Phi, psi and omega in degrees: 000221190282320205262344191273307205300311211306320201269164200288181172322298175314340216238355186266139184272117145012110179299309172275022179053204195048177233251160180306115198332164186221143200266183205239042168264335182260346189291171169286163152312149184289139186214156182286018171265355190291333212268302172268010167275324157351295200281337182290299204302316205311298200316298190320284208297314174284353163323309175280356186277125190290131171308002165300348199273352179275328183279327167295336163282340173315290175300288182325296203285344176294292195298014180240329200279316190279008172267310179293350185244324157338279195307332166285351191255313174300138143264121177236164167241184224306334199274337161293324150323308179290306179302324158309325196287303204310313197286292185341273175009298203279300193309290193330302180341288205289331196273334173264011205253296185288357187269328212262314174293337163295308185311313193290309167322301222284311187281310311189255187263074191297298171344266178303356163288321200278282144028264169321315173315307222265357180261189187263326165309329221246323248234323162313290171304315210293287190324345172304332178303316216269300189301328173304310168285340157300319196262345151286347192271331175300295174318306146001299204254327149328314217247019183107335198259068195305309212272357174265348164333305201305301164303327173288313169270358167283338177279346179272000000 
């Protein structure tokens, strides 16, 4: 909060939680408690991740399918067309890369989805998923991979 803003840089607590970065001349050797504070740190940050991260995959994956369906309905020519496929691309990437990181939440910390579910923000946002997983599974199947389209929209 407010008392958060006040204090200096050194003294503000790590935006993804666990201890403050470490350079990498200084980590320790890997050992298994390392491992599974690892896996406690993942769990923690997705605990914290907001269902707003569904509508943002929501967006990215809208804005690569409408740059690609532009550059196919417009004349355009070939270096336009190609930077659509690139923006298409890039945006799928990332949209499925925050759709897949919700999933990993979904398995990882139910608890906390449901959390979410149950809230008024969170409750608001969810549909974002589904609607997010619809449109990799429509890209999916543009670009060829039909029968895996196929499986993506039956999960959303």
């Amino acid at each position: 909060g407010a008392e958060q803003a006040m204090k200096g840089p050194a003294e503000r607590a790590p935006l993804m939680g666990g201890a403050p970065s470490v350079g990498a001349g200084t980590r320790a050797a890997y050992s298994g408690g390392d491992r599974a504070r690892g896996l406690r740190a993942l769990k923690d940050n997705l605990c914290i991740m907001p269902t707003s991260v569904a509508g943002l995959a929501l967006g990215v994956c809208g804005l690569g399918i409408t740059w690609q369906t532009a550059a196919s309905y417009l004349l355009a020519g070939p270096w336009m067309k190609g930077c659509a496929d690139v923006i298409s691309l890039v945006s799928f990437n990332i949209g499925v890369t925050l759709v897949m990181l919700y999933v990993v939440k979904l398995l990882i910390a139910p608890a906390a989805c449901l959390r979410d579910a149950r809230s008024l923000d969170g409750s608001t946002d969810l549909p974002c998923l589904s609607m997010a997983l619809m449109m990799v599974a429509w890209w999916l199947h543009v670009h060829g991979m039909g029968s895996v389209a196929w499986a993506v929209w039956q999960a959303a």
